[in-house]
Amino acid sequence: QVQLVESGGALVQPGGSLRLTCATSGITFSLSVMGWYRQVPGKQRDMVALIDRGGSTNYADSVKGRFTISRDNAKNKVYLKMNSLKPEDTAVYYCKAIFNGLVYWGQGTQVTVSS
């Protein structure tokens, strides 16, 4: 059974930082492409950051220079470090795994940026 469990979401003030964690099981993590997406009510889920099996990364333009995706293959985890947070970063953040041609999602974690 594949499980992706996000954690680390919180209420934070503008300019603050958070680190999201996605713990995985049931997949061969080192062979998986991992990503973070976000969604606000009434809008589509958008890609935030991706990291492939070799560690190459890709970011949405809106988060470049502020967010960093990383992975720990020994721990089967992927992280999203978010700095200089803005109110427009408020969303539910989802972890995504692509393994053996199949896509898996976590349940999401809420990030709220507000003073």
mmCIF file of C-alpha atoms in Angstrom:
data_model
loop_
_atom_site.group_PDB
_atom_site.id
_atom_site.type_symbol
_atom_site.label_atom_id
_atom_site.label_comp_id
_atom_site.label_asym_id
_atom_site.label_seq_id
_atom_site.Cartn_x
_atom_site.Cartn_y
_atom_site.Cartn_z
ATOM 1 C CA GLN A 1 0.000 0.000 0.000
ATOM 2 C CA VAL A 2 1.394 3.335 -1.071
ATOM 3 C CA GLN A 3 1.259 6.166 1.445
ATOM 4 C CA LEU A 4 2.391 9.767 1.190
ATOM 5 C CA VAL A 5 2.016 11.752 4.402
ATOM 6 C CA GLU A 6 2.666 15.481 4.455
ATOM 7 C CA SER A 7 3.471 17.464 7.574
ATOM 8 C CA GLY A 8 4.778 20.864 8.538
ATOM 9 C CA GLY A 9 1.950 23.118 7.425
ATOM 10 C CA ALA A 10 1.115 25.992 9.751
ATOM 11 C CA LEU A 11 0.040 29.594 10.125
ATOM 12 C CA VAL A 12 3.024 31.874 9.525
ATOM 13 C CA GLN A 13 3.507 35.611 9.153
ATOM 14 C CA PRO A 14 4.534 37.161 5.838
ATOM 15 C CA GLY A 15 8.291 36.928 5.403
ATOM 16 C CA GLY A 16 8.465 33.810 7.532
ATOM 17 C CA SER A 17 9.689 30.316 6.726
ATOM 18 C CA LEU A 18 8.374 26.782 6.877
ATOM 19 C CA ARG A 19 9.633 23.353 5.953
ATOM 20 C CA LEU A 20 7.188 20.779 4.659
ATOM 21 C CA THR A 21 7.965 17.076 4.837
ATOM 22 C CA CYS A 22 6.482 14.222 2.836
ATOM 23 C CA ALA A 23 7.125 10.754 4.228
ATOM 24 C CA THR A 24 6.539 7.912 1.793
ATOM 25 C CA SER A 25 6.072 4.167 1.961
ATOM 26 C CA GLY A 26 5.107 1.465 -0.488
ATOM 27 C CA ILE A 27 7.182 2.844 -3.374
ATOM 28 C CA THR A 28 10.818 2.576 -4.344
ATOM 29 C CA PHE A 29 11.520 6.131 -3.375
ATOM 30 C CA SER A 30 14.912 6.428 -5.051
ATOM 31 C CA LEU A 31 13.313 5.581 -8.407
ATOM 32 C CA SER A 32 10.423 8.012 -8.002
ATOM 33 C CA VAL A 33 9.989 11.521 -9.307
ATOM 34 C CA MET A 34 8.706 13.634 -6.438
ATOM 35 C CA GLY A 35 6.879 16.913 -6.414
ATOM 36 C CA TRP A 36 5.019 19.496 -4.392
ATOM 37 C CA TYR A 37 1.798 21.058 -5.639
ATOM 38 C CA ARG A 38 -0.605 23.522 -4.114
ATOM 39 C CA GLN A 39 -4.261 24.310 -4.424
ATOM 40 C CA VAL A 40 -6.600 27.038 -3.232
ATOM 41 C CA PRO A 41 -10.385 26.599 -3.146
ATOM 42 C CA GLY A 42 -11.981 26.936 -6.563
ATOM 43 C CA LYS A 43 -8.707 26.744 -8.467
ATOM 44 C CA GLN A 44 -6.683 23.990 -10.081
ATOM 45 C CA ARG A 45 -3.808 22.269 -8.369
ATOM 46 C CA ASP A 46 -0.551 23.854 -9.517
ATOM 47 C CA MET A 47 2.995 22.552 -9.577
ATOM 48 C CA VAL A 48 5.296 24.224 -7.068
ATOM 49 C CA ALA A 49 8.489 22.172 -7.346
ATOM 50 C CA LEU A 50 9.718 18.880 -8.787
ATOM 51 C CA ILE A 51 12.797 16.777 -8.147
ATOM 52 C CA ASP A 52 13.764 13.832 -10.304
ATOM 53 C CA ARG A 53 15.640 10.672 -9.432
ATOM 54 C CA GLY A 54 18.974 12.316 -10.115
ATOM 55 C CA GLY A 55 18.211 15.339 -7.981
ATOM 56 C CA SER A 56 17.475 17.792 -10.783
ATOM 57 C CA THR A 57 14.857 20.335 -9.785
ATOM 58 C CA ASN A 58 12.236 22.490 -11.423
ATOM 59 C CA TYR A 59 10.245 25.332 -9.850
ATOM 60 C CA ALA A 60 7.233 27.421 -10.617
ATOM 61 C CA ASP A 61 8.265 30.964 -11.499
ATOM 62 C CA SER A 62 6.350 32.321 -8.515
ATOM 63 C CA VAL A 63 8.539 30.473 -6.011
ATOM 64 C CA LYS A 64 11.961 30.525 -7.671
ATOM 65 C CA GLY A 65 14.605 31.839 -5.303
ATOM 66 C CA ARG A 66 12.331 31.393 -2.278
ATOM 67 C CA PHE A 67 11.494 27.681 -2.157
ATOM 68 C CA THR A 68 13.852 24.705 -2.236
ATOM 69 C CA ILE A 69 12.878 21.092 -2.848
ATOM 70 C CA SER A 70 15.162 18.309 -1.646
ATOM 71 C CA ARG A 71 15.024 14.582 -1.099
ATOM 72 C CA ASP A 72 16.550 12.068 1.285
ATOM 73 C CA ASN A 73 16.554 8.661 -0.364
ATOM 74 C CA ALA A 74 17.754 6.968 2.822
ATOM 75 C CA LYS A 75 14.700 8.241 4.702
ATOM 76 C CA ASN A 76 12.203 8.026 1.808
ATOM 77 C CA LYS A 77 11.303 11.671 2.332
ATOM 78 C CA VAL A 78 11.005 14.784 0.253
ATOM 79 C CA TYR A 79 11.100 18.292 1.672
ATOM 80 C CA LEU A 80 10.010 21.757 0.661
ATOM 81 C CA LYS A 81 11.806 24.607 2.385
ATOM 82 C CA MET A 82 9.822 27.808 1.972
ATOM 83 C CA ASN A 83 11.377 31.187 2.729
ATOM 84 C CA SER A 84 10.107 34.744 2.389
ATOM 85 C CA LEU A 85 6.538 33.516 2.455
ATOM 86 C CA LYS A 86 3.823 35.722 0.997
ATOM 87 C CA PRO A 87 0.050 35.767 1.561
ATOM 88 C CA GLU A 88 -0.385 34.432 -1.973
ATOM 89 C CA ASP A 89 1.480 31.278 -0.931
ATOM 90 C CA THR A 90 -1.523 30.358 1.208
ATOM 91 C CA ALA A 91 -2.847 27.002 -0.014
ATOM 92 C CA VAL A 92 -3.100 23.320 0.714
ATOM 93 C CA TYR A 93 0.222 21.770 -0.266
ATOM 94 C CA TYR A 94 0.239 18.259 -1.685
ATOM 95 C CA CYS A 95 3.049 15.777 -2.171
ATOM 96 C CA LYS A 96 3.103 13.814 -5.425
ATOM 97 C CA ALA A 97 5.051 10.709 -6.399
ATOM 98 C CA ILE A 98 5.440 9.210 -9.853
ATOM 99 C CA PHE A 99 6.598 5.600 -9.704
ATOM 100 C CA ASN A 100 6.337 2.898 -12.364
ATOM 101 C CA GLY A 101 4.145 5.180 -14.451
ATOM 102 C CA LEU A 102 1.608 5.621 -11.671
ATOM 103 C CA VAL A 103 0.817 8.834 -9.792
ATOM 104 C CA TYR A 104 0.248 8.992 -6.062
ATOM 105 C CA TRP A 105 -0.881 11.911 -3.895
ATOM 106 C CA GLY A 106 -0.795 12.711 -0.221
ATOM 107 C CA GLN A 107 -3.701 14.147 1.721
ATOM 108 C CA GLY A 108 -2.275 17.667 1.863
ATOM 109 C CA THR A 109 -1.153 20.077 4.545
ATOM 110 C CA GLN A 110 -2.470 23.620 5.030
ATOM 111 C CA VAL A 111 -0.105 26.568 4.789
ATOM 112 C CA THR A 112 -1.550 29.940 5.744
ATOM 113 C CA VAL A 113 0.488 33.120 5.412
ATOM 114 C CA SER A 114 -1.154 35.961 7.277
ATOM 115 C CA SER A 115 -0.408 38.653 9.805
#
